[in-house]
Every structure is written in structure tokens, then in C-alpha cells.
Amino acid sequence: MHSPSPAVRKIKTYAVTPRPNAQSPRQLHLSAWDTTMLSANYIQKGLLFKNPSDLSVEQIIERLRISLEEALFHFYPLSGRIRAATCEGGGVTCHVEVGCEGEGAEFVHAVADGIGMIDLVAADGQDLPVFLKEFFPLDLAVNFDGSTNPLLAVQITKLIDGIFIGCAFNHTIGDGTAFWMFFNGWAEIARCKAGGMEVVLSQFPVHDKWFIGGYGEPPIKLPFTSPAEFVVRSSPPPLRERMFHFSSETLAKLKARANQECGKGTSLI
């Protein structure tokens, strides 16, 4: 069993803001579907990498921080905050204000003393190390907490032999597909800047929200007079979380089998 209390130290926290974008709107209204996510938790995703031979961890962190500024220029809603206002006659409207006060996203440089990659990757079918949650920012936060917390928070944790990138992404801004579009765009920007090339994204985000004409037009007015009436913080019972390892070959077979069962593609099994 792994130690329940590793020393994860935050070295420095940055507020990363994008360069000015005259085309980004001051307000982005949430759709009816977005408002249903206000009590859900932030999306959390993490990636684990070995230390490269040609870069120090400090150089990696600086490159990621600088490239995040450019990424937020394109994914500008992530630099804002959720605002809630009480309307005349009752009711609450929620929207996102983008960079109005320059809060930006959060970028944390942390160190896990005495922790290596092997400590982070539990054996196949075994319980996750209990300290893994310390590698993610904004753990247990709900999406409405984006009114005071950043909508995007990234923690780069230095290990003995690698780095762990933990991200918290507000679910009212996008889903898992949107998260990976952002992350891949950020990676493209980092590679371009490292190579001294012009930044060109292979896929640009679309920030327009869909509203049904004549129904649910912005701003959405919630049937409440205070956020306290609709923000719910669940307290789930203790859960055991386990890790399972899948090779690329196994994943390819699973995808092929799923395609075959739904009448698409050719099975590899």
C-alpha cells in the first residue's frame, strides 16, 4: 500500500492571462444544457511523462506556461469566470465573463518529494494510490465554483523521474471532447514555439452556444433567487478506485470488436 501522505509542495502559482483579443466577447451566456452542469464537478484529466534527456523540468514548465498564454488567446472562455446575477422580479441568470478583470487560468508548479513514476502507476487491478488526488487542482470543486475559482487550472508536478500534468476543466465551458481539443491545441502551440515556428492550430474551437429559437433564448433565467438554491454539493460514500492497464494492441482489438458489433469496420479478433 502506498503512503497516504506524500509531500506535494507548491513551488509557485501563476495567473496566466491571454494577450488582448478584440474579437472575444465580454459575456458568453450559458445554454440551458450548460446550466444543468453547475453542480457537477470539474473535469479532471492527467498525463504522466518521463523526464526528457534534453530539457530540464524547469525549462518544460516555462515553455508550458508561456504557450498556455497563446492557447488561452484561442480558447478565451477559459480565462473568464462564471457570473450570477439576480434579475428584476426574481430569478437568477448565469453567464461567463471573459477576462473582464484579468483573472485568467491558474498554473501551478509543484514538487512531489520522494515520489517516482512507479509510485503513481498502481499495479493492474490494484487500488489507486490515495495521494493521486493531490496531483490535481480544484479537487471536489463544482462548476459553479468557477465564480471565484479559475475555469481552467493546471498543475505541473515534478517527480523523481518524470512530470505529471494534472488539469481541472470547468464542465459548463465544454465536455471531454472540448477538453482534449484544448489540450491538443496547447500541445501544438508549445511545439511551434519551441521550434520557432508560426503558431497554426490544426483545429480551431467554436465558442458559439446553441439556443432554441423562441425558447430558452439567452440569458437563461433560472427559477431561483439565489445560487444557494440550486448549487448542490454531493457527499458520496467512500469508494475504492482501481487502475487497469490496457496495451495499444488490446485497445485496437476492443475498438474493432465494438465496430463489428455495430456493423462498422473490420474486426481484428
Short mmCIF file of C-alpha atoms in Angstrom, two decimals:
data_model
loop_
_atom_site.label_atom_id
_atom_site.label_comp_id
_atom_site.label_asym_id
_atom_site.label_seq_id
_atom_site.Cartn_x
_atom_site.Cartn_y
_atom_site.Cartn_z
CA MET A 1 0.00 0.00 0.00
CA HIS A 2 1.32 3.44 -0.91
CA SER A 3 1.96 6.08 1.69
CA PRO A 4 -1.20 8.15 2.28
CA SER A 5 0.69 11.41 2.82
CA PRO A 6 3.38 12.22 0.25
CA ALA A 7 4.94 15.66 0.33
CA VAL A 8 3.43 17.55 -2.60
CA ARG A 9 4.75 21.09 -2.36
CA LYS A 10 3.51 24.01 -4.42
CA ILE A 11 6.54 26.00 -5.54
CA LYS A 12 4.76 28.80 -7.37
CA THR A 13 1.30 29.64 -8.65
CA TYR A 14 0.80 31.81 -11.73
CA ALA A 15 -2.28 33.59 -13.06
CA VAL A 16 -1.96 33.07 -16.83
CA THR A 17 -3.89 35.54 -18.96
CA PRO A 18 -4.08 35.68 -22.77
CA ARG A 19 -2.89 38.58 -24.85
CA PRO A 20 -5.71 41.01 -25.72
CA ASN A 21 -8.24 39.73 -28.22
CA ALA A 22 -10.53 42.41 -29.59
CA GLN A 23 -12.85 39.76 -31.02
CA SER A 24 -13.57 37.96 -27.75
CA PRO A 25 -16.94 38.99 -26.30
CA ARG A 26 -17.22 40.39 -22.81
CA GLN A 27 -20.01 37.94 -21.99
CA LEU A 28 -20.79 34.40 -23.10
CA HIS A 29 -24.21 33.22 -21.99
CA LEU A 30 -24.59 29.65 -20.80
CA SER A 31 -27.10 27.49 -22.64
CA ALA A 32 -29.89 25.62 -20.86
CA TRP A 33 -27.77 22.45 -21.01
CA ASP A 34 -24.75 24.26 -19.56
CA THR A 35 -26.72 25.38 -16.51
CA THR A 36 -27.55 21.76 -15.66
CA MET A 37 -23.83 21.22 -15.08
CA LEU A 38 -23.40 23.91 -12.42
CA SER A 39 -23.46 21.36 -9.57
CA ALA A 40 -21.30 18.80 -11.37
CA ASN A 41 -17.58 18.51 -10.65
CA TYR A 42 -14.81 19.87 -12.84
CA ILE A 43 -13.42 17.54 -15.50
CA GLN A 44 -10.09 16.13 -14.27
CA LYS A 45 -7.52 14.65 -16.65
CA GLY A 46 -3.89 13.82 -16.05
CA LEU A 47 -0.90 12.84 -18.17
CA LEU A 48 2.34 11.25 -16.98
CA PHE A 49 5.64 11.70 -18.82
CA LYS A 50 9.22 10.55 -18.36
CA ASN A 51 11.87 13.23 -17.96
CA PRO A 52 13.30 14.10 -21.38
CA SER A 53 17.05 13.95 -21.81
CA ASP A 54 17.42 17.36 -23.47
CA LEU A 55 15.28 19.59 -21.23
CA SER A 56 15.17 20.32 -17.52
CA VAL A 57 11.82 20.23 -15.72
CA GLU A 58 12.15 23.97 -15.13
CA GLN A 59 12.51 24.55 -18.90
CA ILE A 60 9.46 22.39 -19.58
CA ILE A 61 7.38 24.31 -17.05
CA GLU A 62 8.39 27.66 -18.53
CA ARG A 63 7.57 26.53 -22.07
CA LEU A 64 4.17 25.22 -20.99
CA ARG A 65 3.35 28.41 -19.09
CA ILE A 66 4.26 30.70 -21.99
CA SER A 67 2.43 28.55 -24.56
CA LEU A 68 -0.65 28.49 -22.31
CA GLU A 69 -0.93 32.26 -22.75
CA GLU A 70 -1.23 31.74 -26.51
CA ALA A 71 -3.64 28.81 -26.07
CA LEU A 72 -5.96 30.99 -23.98
CA PHE A 73 -6.00 33.56 -26.78
CA HIS A 74 -7.82 30.96 -28.90
CA PHE A 75 -9.73 29.28 -26.05
CA TYR A 76 -10.59 32.59 -24.40
CA PRO A 77 -13.66 31.48 -22.34
CA LEU A 78 -11.26 29.53 -20.11
CA SER A 79 -9.74 32.81 -18.90
CA GLY A 80 -13.05 34.09 -17.56
CA ARG A 81 -15.29 33.47 -14.58
CA ILE A 82 -18.93 32.44 -14.09
CA ARG A 83 -21.17 35.31 -13.05
CA ALA A 84 -24.61 35.02 -11.49
CA ALA A 85 -26.99 37.96 -11.21
CA THR A 86 -30.45 38.28 -9.70
CA CYS A 87 -32.96 39.68 -12.17
CA GLU A 88 -35.77 42.11 -11.51
CA GLY A 89 -38.82 40.16 -10.46
CA GLY A 90 -36.72 37.24 -9.20
CA GLY A 91 -34.72 34.56 -10.89
CA VAL A 92 -31.01 34.14 -11.46
CA THR A 93 -29.11 34.33 -14.74
CA CYS A 94 -25.68 32.79 -15.16
CA HIS A 95 -23.13 33.63 -17.81
CA VAL A 96 -19.38 33.66 -18.34
CA GLU A 97 -17.48 36.92 -18.34
CA VAL A 98 -14.28 36.52 -20.27
CA GLY A 99 -11.18 38.22 -18.97
CA CYS A 100 -13.14 41.17 -17.66
CA GLU A 101 -10.94 41.51 -14.62
CA GLY A 102 -7.93 39.65 -15.94
CA GLU A 103 -8.21 36.68 -13.58
CA GLY A 104 -7.09 34.16 -16.19
CA ALA A 105 -6.31 30.49 -15.70
CA GLU A 106 -4.24 29.03 -12.87
CA PHE A 107 -0.86 27.41 -13.50
CA VAL A 108 0.85 25.66 -10.58
CA HIS A 109 4.43 24.41 -10.34
CA ALA A 110 4.64 21.67 -7.69
CA VAL A 111 7.11 19.05 -6.49
CA ALA A 112 6.33 15.59 -5.09
CA ASP A 113 9.25 14.79 -2.83
CA GLY A 114 10.37 11.18 -3.00
CA ILE A 115 7.65 10.15 -5.48
CA GLY A 116 8.53 8.43 -8.76
CA MET A 117 6.50 7.29 -11.74
CA ILE A 118 6.28 3.76 -10.38
CA ASP A 119 4.58 5.10 -7.24
CA LEU A 120 1.93 6.83 -9.32
CA VAL A 121 1.04 3.89 -11.56
CA ALA A 122 -0.63 1.24 -9.45
CA ALA A 123 -0.37 -2.39 -10.48
CA ASP A 124 -3.04 -3.68 -12.84
CA GLY A 125 -6.25 -4.25 -10.89
CA GLN A 126 -4.90 -2.66 -7.70
CA ASP A 127 -6.22 0.33 -5.77
CA LEU A 128 -5.11 3.77 -6.91
CA PRO A 129 -2.54 5.46 -4.68
CA VAL A 130 -4.51 7.58 -2.24
CA PHE A 131 -2.28 10.58 -2.81
CA LEU A 132 -3.09 10.80 -6.53
CA LYS A 133 -5.75 13.45 -5.91
CA GLU A 134 -3.02 15.80 -4.71
CA PHE A 135 -1.75 15.97 -8.27
CA PHE A 136 -4.97 17.65 -9.45
CA PRO A 137 -6.00 21.24 -8.73
CA LEU A 138 -9.54 22.14 -7.63
CA ASP A 139 -10.36 18.62 -6.47
CA LEU A 140 -14.02 18.33 -5.32
CA ALA A 141 -14.88 21.78 -6.74
CA VAL A 142 -18.23 22.05 -8.53
CA ASN A 143 -18.60 24.04 -11.72
CA PHE A 144 -20.39 26.95 -10.06
CA ASP A 145 -17.22 27.45 -8.02
CA GLY A 146 -15.91 28.93 -11.25
CA SER A 147 -17.46 32.16 -9.96
CA THR A 148 -14.48 32.50 -7.60
CA ASN A 149 -12.05 29.89 -8.93
CA PRO A 150 -10.44 29.69 -12.38
CA LEU A 151 -12.33 27.82 -15.09
CA LEU A 152 -9.06 26.12 -16.02
CA ALA A 153 -6.36 25.08 -13.57
CA VAL A 154 -3.17 23.18 -14.44
CA GLN A 155 -0.69 21.67 -12.00
CA ILE A 156 2.72 20.53 -13.23
CA THR A 157 4.17 18.23 -10.57
CA LYS A 158 7.85 17.31 -10.69
CA LEU A 159 8.57 13.67 -9.78
CA ILE A 160 11.89 11.91 -9.25
CA ASP A 161 11.96 10.65 -12.83
CA GLY A 162 9.11 12.40 -14.61
CA ILE A 163 6.37 15.02 -14.57
CA PHE A 164 2.62 14.77 -14.08
CA ILE A 165 0.31 17.29 -15.75
CA GLY A 166 -2.99 17.47 -13.89
CA CYS A 167 -5.81 19.60 -15.36
CA ALA A 168 -9.14 20.77 -13.99
CA PHE A 169 -11.56 22.00 -16.70
CA ASN A 170 -14.92 23.60 -15.91
CA HIS A 171 -17.67 21.39 -17.37
CA THR A 172 -20.01 24.30 -18.16
CA ILE A 173 -17.46 25.53 -20.72
CA GLY A 174 -17.09 22.23 -22.55
CA ASP A 175 -17.17 18.45 -22.38
CA GLY A 176 -14.43 15.85 -22.62
CA THR A 177 -14.10 16.36 -26.38
CA ALA A 178 -13.66 20.10 -25.85
CA PHE A 179 -11.05 19.42 -23.18
CA TRP A 180 -8.92 17.28 -25.48
CA MET A 181 -9.31 19.82 -28.29
CA PHE A 182 -7.91 22.44 -25.91
CA PHE A 183 -5.12 20.18 -24.69
CA ASN A 184 -4.08 19.16 -28.21
CA GLY A 185 -4.18 22.80 -29.29
CA TRP A 186 -1.99 23.75 -26.32
CA ALA A 187 0.47 20.99 -27.26
CA GLU A 188 0.59 22.21 -30.88
CA ILE A 189 1.33 25.74 -29.72
CA ALA A 190 4.07 24.54 -27.36
CA ARG A 191 5.74 22.59 -30.16
CA CYS A 192 5.55 25.53 -32.58
CA LYS A 193 7.02 27.95 -30.07
CA ALA A 194 9.80 25.53 -29.14
CA GLY A 195 10.72 25.19 -32.81
CA GLY A 196 10.50 28.91 -33.52
CA MET A 197 7.63 28.33 -35.96
CA GLU A 198 4.48 30.32 -36.56
CA VAL A 199 1.60 29.08 -34.44
CA VAL A 200 -1.04 27.42 -36.63
CA LEU A 201 -3.74 25.30 -35.00
CA SER A 202 -4.95 22.26 -36.93
CA GLN A 203 -8.43 22.70 -35.44
CA PHE A 204 -9.92 25.93 -34.14
CA PRO A 205 -12.51 25.93 -31.34
CA VAL A 206 -16.11 27.09 -31.82
CA HIS A 207 -17.42 29.02 -28.84
CA ASP A 208 -20.94 29.75 -30.10
CA LYS A 209 -23.65 28.34 -27.88
CA TRP A 210 -26.80 26.81 -29.30
CA PHE A 211 -30.13 28.25 -28.19
CA ILE A 212 -33.53 27.07 -29.41
CA GLY A 213 -35.27 29.87 -31.26
CA GLY A 214 -38.22 31.20 -29.28
CA TYR A 215 -37.39 29.02 -26.30
CA GLY A 216 -34.55 29.25 -23.88
CA GLU A 217 -33.03 32.28 -25.55
CA PRO A 218 -30.19 33.99 -23.67
CA PRO A 219 -29.87 34.94 -20.99
CA ILE A 220 -31.30 31.80 -19.41
CA LYS A 221 -33.31 32.75 -16.31
CA LEU A 222 -33.23 30.10 -13.60
CA PRO A 223 -36.29 29.73 -11.34
CA PHE A 224 -34.31 30.58 -8.21
CA THR A 225 -33.48 33.74 -6.31
CA SER A 226 -30.04 32.64 -5.09
CA PRO A 227 -27.30 30.22 -6.22
CA ALA A 228 -27.62 28.55 -2.81
CA GLU A 229 -30.97 27.17 -4.01
CA PHE A 230 -29.58 25.26 -6.98
CA VAL A 231 -25.92 24.52 -6.24
CA VAL A 232 -25.71 21.03 -4.70
CA ARG A 233 -22.54 19.56 -3.23
CA SER A 234 -22.79 15.79 -3.03
CA SER A 235 -21.02 13.75 -0.37
CA PRO A 236 -20.57 10.29 -1.88
CA PRO A 237 -19.69 7.37 0.39
CA PRO A 238 -16.08 6.15 0.42
CA LEU A 239 -15.23 4.47 -2.86
CA ARG A 240 -12.39 2.20 -3.89
CA GLU A 241 -10.77 3.27 -7.14
CA ARG A 242 -8.72 0.80 -9.14
CA MET A 243 -6.34 1.09 -12.06
CA PHE A 244 -6.43 -1.13 -15.14
CA HIS A 245 -3.72 -1.21 -17.80
CA PHE A 246 -4.57 -1.61 -21.48
CA SER A 247 -1.94 -2.04 -24.17
CA SER A 248 -2.35 -0.32 -27.55
CA GLU A 249 -2.95 -3.75 -29.11
CA THR A 250 -5.73 -4.53 -26.64
CA LEU A 251 -7.39 -1.17 -27.27
CA ALA A 252 -7.24 -1.76 -31.04
CA LYS A 253 -8.97 -5.13 -30.61
CA LEU A 254 -11.65 -3.65 -28.37
CA LYS A 255 -12.37 -0.88 -30.89
CA ALA A 256 -12.51 -3.38 -33.74
CA ARG A 257 -14.88 -5.61 -31.80
CA ALA A 258 -17.15 -2.66 -30.99
CA ASN A 259 -17.17 -1.63 -34.65
CA GLN A 260 -18.01 -5.16 -35.73
CA GLU A 261 -20.87 -5.45 -33.26
CA CYS A 262 -22.43 -2.23 -34.52
CA GLY A 263 -21.87 -3.18 -38.16
CA LYS A 264 -18.95 -0.91 -38.92
CA GLY A 265 -15.35 -1.68 -39.77
CA THR A 266 -13.47 -4.94 -39.75
CA SER A 267 -12.69 -6.95 -36.66
CA LEU A 268 -9.10 -7.73 -35.71
CA ILE A 269 -10.16 -10.58 -33.43
#
